[in-house]
mmCIF file of C-alpha atoms in Angstrom:
data_model
loop_
_atom_site.group_PDB
_atom_site.id
_atom_site.type_symbol
_atom_site.label_atom_id
_atom_site.label_comp_id
_atom_site.label_asym_id
_atom_site.label_seq_id
_atom_site.Cartn_x
_atom_site.Cartn_y
_atom_site.Cartn_z
ATOM 1 C CA MET A 1 -12.105 0.867 16.902
ATOM 2 C CA ALA A 2 -13.957 4.128 17.502
ATOM 3 C CA GLU A 3 -16.637 3.955 20.159
ATOM 4 C CA ASN A 4 -19.209 5.435 17.797
ATOM 5 C CA ALA A 5 -18.407 3.018 14.968
ATOM 6 C CA ILE A 6 -21.554 1.272 13.767
ATOM 7 C CA PRO A 7 -21.472 -2.579 13.818
ATOM 8 C CA VAL A 8 -21.243 -2.949 10.049
ATOM 9 C CA ALA A 9 -22.435 -6.548 10.000
ATOM 10 C CA LEU A 10 -25.775 -5.466 11.521
ATOM 11 C CA LEU A 11 -26.643 -3.077 8.691
ATOM 12 C CA PRO A 12 -27.952 -4.125 5.257
ATOM 13 C CA ARG A 13 -25.717 -3.973 2.207
ATOM 14 C CA ARG A 14 -26.996 -2.146 -0.858
ATOM 15 C CA ARG A 15 -27.742 -3.917 -4.128
ATOM 16 C CA PRO A 16 -25.167 -3.848 -6.962
ATOM 17 C CA THR A 17 -25.259 -0.936 -9.375
ATOM 18 C CA THR A 18 -27.174 -1.628 -12.572
ATOM 19 C CA MET A 19 -25.605 -0.874 -15.929
ATOM 20 C CA GLY A 20 -26.668 2.284 -17.708
ATOM 21 C CA ALA A 21 -26.684 4.479 -14.587
ATOM 22 C CA MET A 22 -23.906 6.909 -13.706
ATOM 23 C CA ARG A 23 -21.835 5.333 -10.944
ATOM 24 C CA ARG A 24 -21.854 7.514 -7.858
ATOM 25 C CA VAL A 25 -18.394 7.769 -6.280
ATOM 26 C CA VAL A 26 -18.072 9.499 -2.907
ATOM 27 C CA PHE A 27 -14.586 10.589 -1.820
ATOM 28 C CA VAL A 28 -14.104 11.173 1.907
ATOM 29 C CA VAL A 29 -11.548 13.899 2.695
ATOM 30 C CA HIS A 30 -10.358 15.562 5.898
ATOM 31 C CA GLU A 31 -8.176 18.495 6.877
ATOM 32 C CA GLY A 32 -4.578 17.951 5.771
ATOM 33 C CA PHE A 33 -5.441 15.146 3.346
ATOM 34 C CA GLN A 34 -2.993 14.173 0.604
ATOM 35 C CA LEU A 35 -4.187 16.058 -2.464
ATOM 36 C CA LEU A 36 -2.963 13.427 -4.938
ATOM 37 C CA ASP A 37 -4.942 10.757 -3.053
ATOM 38 C CA LEU A 38 -8.038 12.552 -4.323
ATOM 39 C CA ALA A 39 -6.859 14.090 -7.588
ATOM 40 C CA GLY A 40 -5.179 10.965 -9.010
ATOM 41 C CA PRO A 41 -8.131 8.548 -8.715
ATOM 42 C CA ALA A 42 -10.613 11.301 -9.612
ATOM 43 C CA ASP A 43 -8.757 12.013 -12.854
ATOM 44 C CA VAL A 44 -8.744 8.315 -13.709
ATOM 45 C CA LEU A 45 -12.503 8.063 -13.165
ATOM 46 C CA ALA A 46 -13.180 11.298 -15.057
ATOM 47 C CA THR A 47 -11.147 10.046 -18.020
ATOM 48 C CA ALA A 48 -12.944 6.702 -17.922
ATOM 49 C CA THR A 49 -16.262 8.578 -18.057
ATOM 50 C CA LEU A 50 -15.226 10.089 -21.384
ATOM 51 C CA LEU A 51 -14.587 6.593 -22.757
ATOM 52 C CA ALA A 52 -17.478 4.699 -21.164
ATOM 53 C CA PRO A 53 -20.858 4.155 -22.818
ATOM 54 C CA PRO A 54 -23.208 7.122 -22.344
ATOM 55 C CA GLY A 55 -24.623 7.184 -18.837
ATOM 56 C CA ASP A 56 -22.238 4.500 -17.543
ATOM 57 C CA GLY A 57 -19.429 6.716 -16.324
ATOM 58 C CA TYR A 58 -18.751 8.088 -12.854
ATOM 59 C CA ARG A 59 -20.346 10.938 -10.912
ATOM 60 C CA ILE A 60 -17.865 12.191 -8.329
ATOM 61 C CA GLU A 61 -18.821 13.771 -5.011
ATOM 62 C CA VAL A 62 -16.594 14.980 -2.178
ATOM 63 C CA ALA A 63 -17.728 14.687 1.444
ATOM 64 C CA ALA A 64 -16.093 15.671 4.726
ATOM 65 C CA ALA A 65 -16.964 16.092 8.385
ATOM 66 C CA GLY A 66 -18.663 19.323 7.400
ATOM 67 C CA ALA A 67 -19.631 20.874 4.070
ATOM 68 C CA GLY A 68 -17.385 23.620 2.769
ATOM 69 C CA THR A 69 -13.698 24.107 2.035
ATOM 70 C CA VAL A 70 -11.311 21.404 3.235
ATOM 71 C CA THR A 71 -7.609 22.268 3.044
ATOM 72 C CA ALA A 72 -5.242 19.654 1.640
ATOM 73 C CA ASN A 73 -1.642 19.153 2.747
ATOM 74 C CA THR A 74 -0.549 21.494 -0.046
ATOM 75 C CA GLY A 75 -2.661 24.375 1.274
ATOM 76 C CA ILE A 76 -5.073 24.012 -1.644
ATOM 77 C CA GLY A 77 -8.722 24.095 -0.674
ATOM 78 C CA VAL A 78 -11.205 21.541 -1.992
ATOM 79 C CA GLU A 79 -14.945 22.022 -1.703
ATOM 80 C CA ALA A 80 -16.831 19.278 0.116
ATOM 81 C CA SER A 81 -20.374 19.489 -1.201
ATOM 82 C CA VAL A 82 -21.988 17.611 1.679
ATOM 83 C CA PRO A 83 -21.203 16.601 5.276
ATOM 84 C CA LEU A 84 -20.682 12.897 5.884
ATOM 85 C CA ALA A 85 -23.785 12.771 8.049
ATOM 86 C CA GLY A 86 -25.813 14.160 5.138
ATOM 87 C CA VAL A 87 -24.776 11.501 2.614
ATOM 88 C CA THR A 88 -27.702 9.180 1.908
ATOM 89 C CA GLY A 89 -28.827 6.907 -0.888
ATOM 90 C CA ASP A 90 -27.007 4.323 -2.936
ATOM 91 C CA ILE A 91 -23.267 4.715 -3.501
ATOM 92 C CA ASP A 92 -21.376 2.731 -6.095
ATOM 93 C CA THR A 93 -17.894 3.303 -4.653
ATOM 94 C CA LEU A 94 -16.812 4.895 -1.385
ATOM 95 C CA VAL A 95 -13.190 6.092 -1.449
ATOM 96 C CA VAL A 96 -11.432 7.215 1.755
ATOM 97 C CA VAL A 97 -8.254 9.223 1.193
ATOM 98 C CA GLY A 98 -5.223 9.446 3.470
ATOM 99 C CA GLY A 99 -2.672 11.945 4.633
ATOM 100 C CA LEU A 100 0.165 12.396 7.097
ATOM 101 C CA GLU A 101 -2.245 13.465 9.845
ATOM 102 C CA VAL A 102 -4.939 10.880 9.166
ATOM 103 C CA GLU A 103 -4.820 9.540 12.732
ATOM 104 C CA ARG A 104 -6.190 12.880 13.937
ATOM 105 C CA HIS A 105 -9.402 12.037 12.104
ATOM 106 C CA LEU A 106 -10.186 8.551 13.403
ATOM 107 C CA GLY A 107 -13.413 9.977 14.764
ATOM 108 C CA LEU A 108 -14.763 9.827 11.206
ATOM 109 C CA ALA A 109 -14.818 6.029 11.438
ATOM 110 C CA GLY A 110 -18.444 5.843 12.538
ATOM 111 C CA GLN A 111 -19.717 7.717 9.483
ATOM 112 C CA ILE A 112 -17.352 5.811 7.191
ATOM 113 C CA GLY A 113 -18.740 2.540 8.536
ATOM 114 C CA ARG A 114 -22.286 3.776 7.885
ATOM 115 C CA LEU A 115 -21.493 4.900 4.342
ATOM 116 C CA SER A 116 -19.843 1.570 3.540
ATOM 117 C CA THR A 117 -23.214 -0.133 4.053
ATOM 118 C CA LEU A 118 -24.657 2.112 1.335
ATOM 119 C CA ALA A 119 -21.822 1.309 -1.082
ATOM 120 C CA ARG A 120 -21.318 -1.523 -3.506
ATOM 121 C CA ARG A 121 -17.629 -1.417 -2.686
ATOM 122 C CA THR A 122 -15.371 0.543 -0.361
ATOM 123 C CA ALA A 123 -11.804 1.622 -1.087
ATOM 124 C CA SER A 124 -8.984 3.531 0.569
ATOM 125 C CA VAL A 125 -5.963 5.354 -0.768
ATOM 126 C CA CYS A 126 -2.682 5.449 1.132
ATOM 127 C CA SER A 127 -3.109 5.831 4.903
ATOM 128 C CA GLY A 128 -6.871 6.089 4.450
ATOM 129 C CA ALA A 129 -6.753 2.360 5.240
ATOM 130 C CA LEU A 130 -6.374 3.333 8.922
ATOM 131 C CA LEU A 131 -9.830 4.908 8.807
ATOM 132 C CA LEU A 132 -11.263 1.724 7.295
ATOM 133 C CA ALA A 133 -9.571 -0.330 10.006
ATOM 134 C CA GLU A 134 -10.881 1.998 12.717
ATOM 135 C CA ALA A 135 -14.374 1.475 11.307
ATOM 136 C CA GLY A 136 -13.925 -2.303 11.520
ATOM 137 C CA LEU A 137 -14.063 -2.722 7.746
ATOM 138 C CA LEU A 138 -10.706 -4.518 7.482
ATOM 139 C CA THR A 139 -11.228 -7.079 10.249
ATOM 140 C CA GLY A 140 -10.639 -10.520 8.776
ATOM 141 C CA ARG A 141 -9.337 -9.033 5.508
ATOM 142 C CA ARG A 142 -6.044 -8.551 3.712
ATOM 143 C CA ALA A 143 -5.096 -4.928 3.133
ATOM 144 C CA THR A 144 -2.262 -2.643 2.146
ATOM 145 C CA THR A 145 -1.350 0.972 2.821
ATOM 146 C CA HIS A 146 1.588 3.366 2.531
ATOM 147 C CA TRP A 147 4.700 1.615 3.815
ATOM 148 C CA LEU A 148 5.056 4.260 6.562
ATOM 149 C CA SER A 149 1.610 3.293 7.921
ATOM 150 C CA ALA A 150 2.015 -0.482 7.638
ATOM 151 C CA GLY A 151 2.957 -0.926 11.295
ATOM 152 C CA ALA A 152 0.007 1.151 12.514
ATOM 153 C CA LEU A 153 -2.384 -0.806 10.302
ATOM 154 C CA ALA A 154 -0.983 -4.143 11.463
ATOM 155 C CA ALA A 155 -1.742 -3.159 15.071
ATOM 156 C CA TYR A 156 -5.464 -3.537 14.374
ATOM 157 C CA PRO A 157 -6.644 -7.031 15.380
ATOM 158 C CA GLY A 158 -7.687 -9.243 12.518
ATOM 159 C CA VAL A 159 -6.058 -7.181 9.758
ATOM 160 C CA THR A 160 -3.524 -8.968 7.546
ATOM 161 C CA VAL A 161 -1.190 -6.371 6.047
ATOM 162 C CA ASP A 162 0.648 -6.952 2.776
ATOM 163 C CA ALA A 163 2.735 -3.793 2.774
ATOM 164 C CA ASP A 164 4.410 -4.439 -0.586
ATOM 165 C CA ARG A 165 1.215 -4.554 -2.644
ATOM 166 C CA ILE A 166 0.359 -1.585 -4.848
ATOM 167 C CA TYR A 167 -3.289 -2.331 -4.235
ATOM 168 C CA GLN A 168 -5.206 -5.143 -2.575
ATOM 169 C CA ARG A 169 -8.722 -6.396 -3.177
ATOM 170 C CA ASP A 170 -10.469 -8.500 -0.556
ATOM 171 C CA GLY A 171 -14.109 -8.985 -1.460
ATOM 172 C CA VAL A 172 -15.912 -5.643 -1.582
ATOM 173 C CA VAL A 173 -13.047 -3.785 0.096
ATOM 174 C CA TRP A 174 -10.093 -2.402 -1.874
ATOM 175 C CA THR A 175 -7.005 -0.757 -0.370
ATOM 176 C CA SER A 176 -3.974 0.816 -1.999
ATOM 177 C CA ALA A 177 -0.427 1.754 -1.125
ATOM 178 C CA GLY A 178 1.116 5.210 -0.917
ATOM 179 C CA VAL A 179 -0.078 8.308 -2.763
ATOM 180 C CA THR A 180 0.295 7.572 -6.513
ATOM 181 C CA ALA A 181 -0.905 4.012 -5.907
ATOM 182 C CA GLY A 182 -4.388 5.511 -5.800
ATOM 183 C CA ILE A 183 -4.075 5.837 -9.577
ATOM 184 C CA ASP A 184 -3.303 2.120 -9.859
ATOM 185 C CA LEU A 185 -6.281 1.373 -7.632
ATOM 186 C CA ALA A 186 -8.624 3.521 -9.720
ATOM 187 C CA LEU A 187 -7.432 1.871 -12.934
ATOM 188 C CA ALA A 188 -8.192 -1.509 -11.369
ATOM 189 C CA LEU A 189 -11.671 -0.288 -10.441
ATOM 190 C CA VAL A 190 -12.230 0.878 -14.025
ATOM 191 C CA ALA A 191 -11.040 -2.486 -15.348
ATOM 192 C CA ASP A 192 -13.437 -4.223 -12.979
ATOM 193 C CA ASP A 193 -16.319 -2.062 -14.222
ATOM 194 C CA HIS A 194 -15.566 -1.613 -17.910
ATOM 195 C CA GLY A 195 -12.905 -4.149 -18.847
ATOM 196 C CA ALA A 196 -9.156 -4.108 -19.383
ATOM 197 C CA ARG A 197 -9.350 -2.328 -22.743
ATOM 198 C CA THR A 198 -11.000 0.778 -21.262
ATOM 199 C CA ALA A 199 -8.568 0.782 -18.343
ATOM 200 C CA ARG A 200 -5.665 0.498 -20.788
ATOM 201 C CA ASP A 201 -6.985 3.435 -22.816
ATOM 202 C CA VAL A 202 -7.306 5.514 -19.648
ATOM 203 C CA ALA A 203 -3.746 4.634 -18.609
ATOM 204 C CA ARG A 204 -2.453 5.523 -22.064
ATOM 205 C CA GLY A 205 -4.245 8.862 -21.979
ATOM 206 C CA LEU A 206 -2.828 9.717 -18.556
ATOM 207 C CA VAL A 207 0.640 8.387 -19.496
ATOM 208 C CA VAL A 208 0.843 5.950 -16.580
ATOM 209 C CA TYR A 209 1.338 2.198 -16.216
ATOM 210 C CA LEU A 210 -1.764 0.037 -16.411
ATOM 211 C CA HIS A 211 0.095 -2.506 -14.251
ATOM 212 C CA ARG A 212 3.258 -0.974 -12.823
ATOM 213 C CA PRO A 213 6.139 -3.431 -12.339
ATOM 214 C CA GLY A 214 7.034 -4.466 -8.821
ATOM 215 C CA GLY A 215 5.577 -3.529 -5.453
ATOM 216 C CA GLN A 216 5.773 -0.282 -3.515
ATOM 217 C CA SER A 217 8.908 -1.386 -1.679
ATOM 218 C CA GLN A 218 10.952 -0.776 -4.818
ATOM 219 C CA PHE A 219 10.323 2.932 -4.141
ATOM 220 C CA SER A 220 10.780 2.920 -0.364
ATOM 221 C CA PRO A 221 13.200 1.802 2.356
ATOM 222 C CA ALA A 222 12.819 -1.660 3.858
ATOM 223 C CA LEU A 223 9.308 -2.389 5.055
ATOM 224 C CA ARG A 224 9.540 -3.282 8.713
ATOM 225 C CA ALA A 225 8.008 -2.357 12.037
ATOM 226 C CA PRO A 226 10.242 -0.486 14.486
ATOM 227 C CA ALA A 227 11.835 -2.565 17.215
ATOM 228 C CA PRO A 228 11.508 -0.855 20.615
ATOM 229 C CA ASP A 229 14.171 -2.921 22.363
ATOM 230 C CA GLU A 230 17.616 -1.277 22.259
ATOM 231 C CA ALA A 231 19.502 -4.564 21.897
ATOM 232 C CA LEU A 232 17.288 -5.564 19.010
ATOM 233 C CA ARG A 233 17.690 -2.156 17.377
ATOM 234 C CA ASP A 234 21.448 -2.627 17.573
ATOM 235 C CA LEU A 235 21.110 -6.066 16.037
ATOM 236 C CA LEU A 236 19.017 -4.716 13.139
ATOM 237 C CA ALA A 237 21.648 -2.039 12.560
ATOM 238 C CA HIS A 238 24.319 -4.754 12.521
ATOM 239 C CA ILE A 239 22.373 -6.791 9.977
ATOM 240 C CA ASP A 240 21.821 -3.776 7.732
ATOM 241 C CA ALA A 241 25.462 -2.685 7.958
ATOM 242 C CA HIS A 242 26.999 -6.146 7.354
ATOM 243 C CA PRO A 243 24.895 -7.967 4.735
ATOM 244 C CA GLY A 244 27.783 -10.229 3.743
ATOM 245 C CA ALA A 245 28.413 -11.485 7.305
ATOM 246 C CA ASP A 246 27.157 -14.696 8.892
ATOM 247 C CA LEU A 247 23.553 -13.709 9.635
ATOM 248 C CA SER A 248 22.197 -17.145 10.390
ATOM 249 C CA VAL A 249 19.824 -17.608 13.335
ATOM 250 C CA PRO A 250 22.537 -19.281 15.474
ATOM 251 C CA ALA A 251 24.964 -16.421 14.818
ATOM 252 C CA LEU A 252 22.381 -13.715 15.532
ATOM 253 C CA ALA A 253 21.130 -15.492 18.671
ATOM 254 C CA ARG A 254 24.698 -15.684 20.022
ATOM 255 C CA ARG A 255 25.159 -11.990 19.357
ATOM 256 C CA VAL A 256 22.269 -11.054 21.677
ATOM 257 C CA GLY A 257 22.850 -13.862 24.177
ATOM 258 C CA LEU A 258 19.613 -15.795 23.634
ATOM 259 C CA SER A 259 18.785 -19.365 22.721
ATOM 260 C CA GLU A 260 17.946 -19.835 19.052
ATOM 261 C CA ARG A 261 14.305 -20.684 19.756
ATOM 262 C CA HIS A 262 13.751 -17.773 22.127
ATOM 263 C CA PHE A 263 15.588 -15.387 19.816
ATOM 264 C CA ALA A 264 13.441 -16.360 16.810
ATOM 265 C CA ARG A 265 10.256 -15.876 18.846
ATOM 266 C CA VAL A 266 11.328 -12.482 20.231
ATOM 267 C CA PHE A 267 12.600 -11.248 16.871
ATOM 268 C CA THR A 268 9.399 -12.179 15.064
ATOM 269 C CA GLY A 269 7.237 -10.646 17.773
ATOM 270 C CA ARG A 270 9.138 -7.342 17.765
ATOM 271 C CA THR A 271 9.632 -6.875 14.008
ATOM 272 C CA GLY A 272 6.676 -8.695 12.493
ATOM 273 C CA MET A 273 8.835 -10.992 10.408
ATOM 274 C CA SER A 274 11.139 -13.961 10.952
ATOM 275 C CA PRO A 275 14.927 -13.452 11.227
ATOM 276 C CA GLY A 276 15.447 -15.203 7.898
ATOM 277 C CA ARG A 277 12.946 -12.994 6.111
ATOM 278 C CA TYR A 278 14.408 -9.831 7.633
ATOM 279 C CA VAL A 279 17.944 -10.828 6.628
ATOM 280 C CA GLU A 280 16.787 -11.610 3.092
ATOM 281 C CA ARG A 281 15.076 -8.229 2.772
ATOM 282 C CA SER A 282 18.052 -6.393 4.276
ATOM 283 C CA ARG A 283 20.430 -8.093 1.843
ATOM 284 C CA ALA A 284 18.081 -7.354 -1.036
ATOM 285 C CA GLU A 285 17.993 -3.689 0.037
ATOM 286 C CA ALA A 286 21.800 -3.634 0.060
ATOM 287 C CA ALA A 287 21.845 -5.156 -3.419
ATOM 288 C CA ARG A 288 19.310 -2.617 -4.584
ATOM 289 C CA ARG A 289 21.467 0.276 -3.383
ATOM 290 C CA LEU A 290 24.481 -1.156 -5.202
ATOM 291 C CA LEU A 291 22.437 -1.504 -8.391
ATOM 292 C CA GLU A 292 21.440 2.155 -8.084
ATOM 293 C CA THR A 293 24.885 3.567 -7.296
ATOM 294 C CA THR A 294 27.571 1.305 -8.816
ATOM 295 C CA ASP A 295 28.528 -0.478 -12.019
ATOM 296 C CA HIS A 296 29.408 -3.684 -10.155
ATOM 297 C CA PRO A 297 28.442 -6.843 -12.057
ATOM 298 C CA LEU A 298 25.599 -8.905 -10.667
ATOM 299 C CA ASP A 299 27.842 -11.721 -9.445
ATOM 300 C CA ARG A 300 29.870 -9.285 -7.316
ATOM 301 C CA ILE A 301 26.718 -7.658 -5.909
ATOM 302 C CA ALA A 302 25.256 -11.052 -5.031
ATOM 303 C CA ARG A 303 28.511 -12.097 -3.345
ATOM 304 C CA ASP A 304 29.123 -8.841 -1.456
ATOM 305 C CA THR A 305 25.587 -8.709 -0.056
ATOM 306 C CA GLY A 306 25.559 -12.320 1.128
ATOM 307 C CA ILE A 307 22.912 -13.366 -1.380
ATOM 308 C CA GLY A 308 25.349 -15.751 -3.030
ATOM 309 C CA ALA A 309 24.822 -16.229 -6.739
ATOM 310 C CA PRO A 310 23.319 -14.058 -9.514
ATOM 311 C CA GLU A 311 20.588 -16.655 -9.962
ATOM 312 C CA THR A 312 19.580 -16.253 -6.312
ATOM 313 C CA LEU A 313 19.700 -12.473 -6.664
ATOM 314 C CA PHE A 314 17.339 -12.727 -9.630
ATOM 315 C CA ARG A 315 14.912 -14.974 -7.724
ATOM 316 C CA VAL A 316 14.906 -12.687 -4.676
ATOM 317 C CA PHE A 317 14.206 -9.570 -6.751
ATOM 318 C CA ARG A 318 11.448 -11.290 -8.719
ATOM 319 C CA ARG A 319 9.801 -12.558 -5.550
ATOM 320 C CA LEU A 320 10.104 -9.379 -3.474
ATOM 321 C CA TRP A 321 9.619 -6.697 -6.126
ATOM 322 C CA ARG A 322 8.528 -8.550 -9.280
ATOM 323 C CA ILE A 323 11.323 -7.004 -11.322
ATOM 324 C CA ALA A 324 14.673 -8.394 -12.516
ATOM 325 C CA PRO A 325 17.892 -6.844 -11.089
ATOM 326 C CA GLY A 326 19.048 -5.704 -14.507
ATOM 327 C CA GLU A 327 15.731 -4.034 -15.252
ATOM 328 C CA TYR A 328 15.781 -2.382 -11.826
ATOM 329 C CA ARG A 329 19.243 -0.937 -12.564
ATOM 330 C CA ARG A 330 18.084 0.430 -15.924
ATOM 331 C CA ARG A 331 15.130 2.184 -14.288
ATOM 332 C CA PHE A 332 16.666 3.531 -11.093
ATOM 333 C CA ALA A 333 20.453 3.849 -11.472
ATOM 334 C CA THR A 334 21.576 7.223 -10.065
ATOM 335 C CA ARG A 335 25.309 7.061 -10.613
#
């Protein structure tokens, strides 16, 4: 946590927003931020304002370390109307955006922590969750972020990371997954404020899902923390390359020359998941690639990837990605 981060628990929370007043939304940006992290949610809120009762929409402000032009990752400049230190008064929603270089801006955590005490709720888009964690706002909470940042977020004490969630709400703090997931988050905020019908109308107008099927891992490689140990890296490569092999704990422990108990403890500590869970995800990833690139029937895919039966394949896909294998193939086949 940043040294200048304010102890959030020591500062008073603001009262909830009353109906009939424009809801003030402050977006926090920084140099190199992901433009869609700002533009996507802002468009959702702007569209909701057109549909909301008069005076009950959203008033959007952009703040940064200093007022003036802030350059996004695309090279496009966005005008920050006020420096973070100059933001005062009640805020309905504080939204912290992310970007590939977000860890260069952890020094903003102190001001973000201060602003969160002025806000009814605080949210992050993509890797912006790292700034919330640095400010101490995710301690003792469940959160999500872009799958590339999941390991960095999990390194913060007291943060429980669910890296497959599109967005996560834990009390007054909301977090979302990578980039376009900010749109899903904003739609959820609109539904929370104005009801599902308004959120559905906004989604229809923007031609996006109101509730997209599956989690973010259906769009990304396997979600796992890197393993620094060379022997363990070799073992992970073996698992990924041979999904149909015997990948039981006894077999894997023999391969690295450890007792089963010690192996399970080391594996879980280095990767953040148990051997069984890793093997299941690796096999599911292999099945997913076959669904994308081949016409193999489901029973062959289940057999070749070590999953076993089509029924098990269906259960694994529904549990991991909340989508059936056949539906996944229809959406993402590239052959």
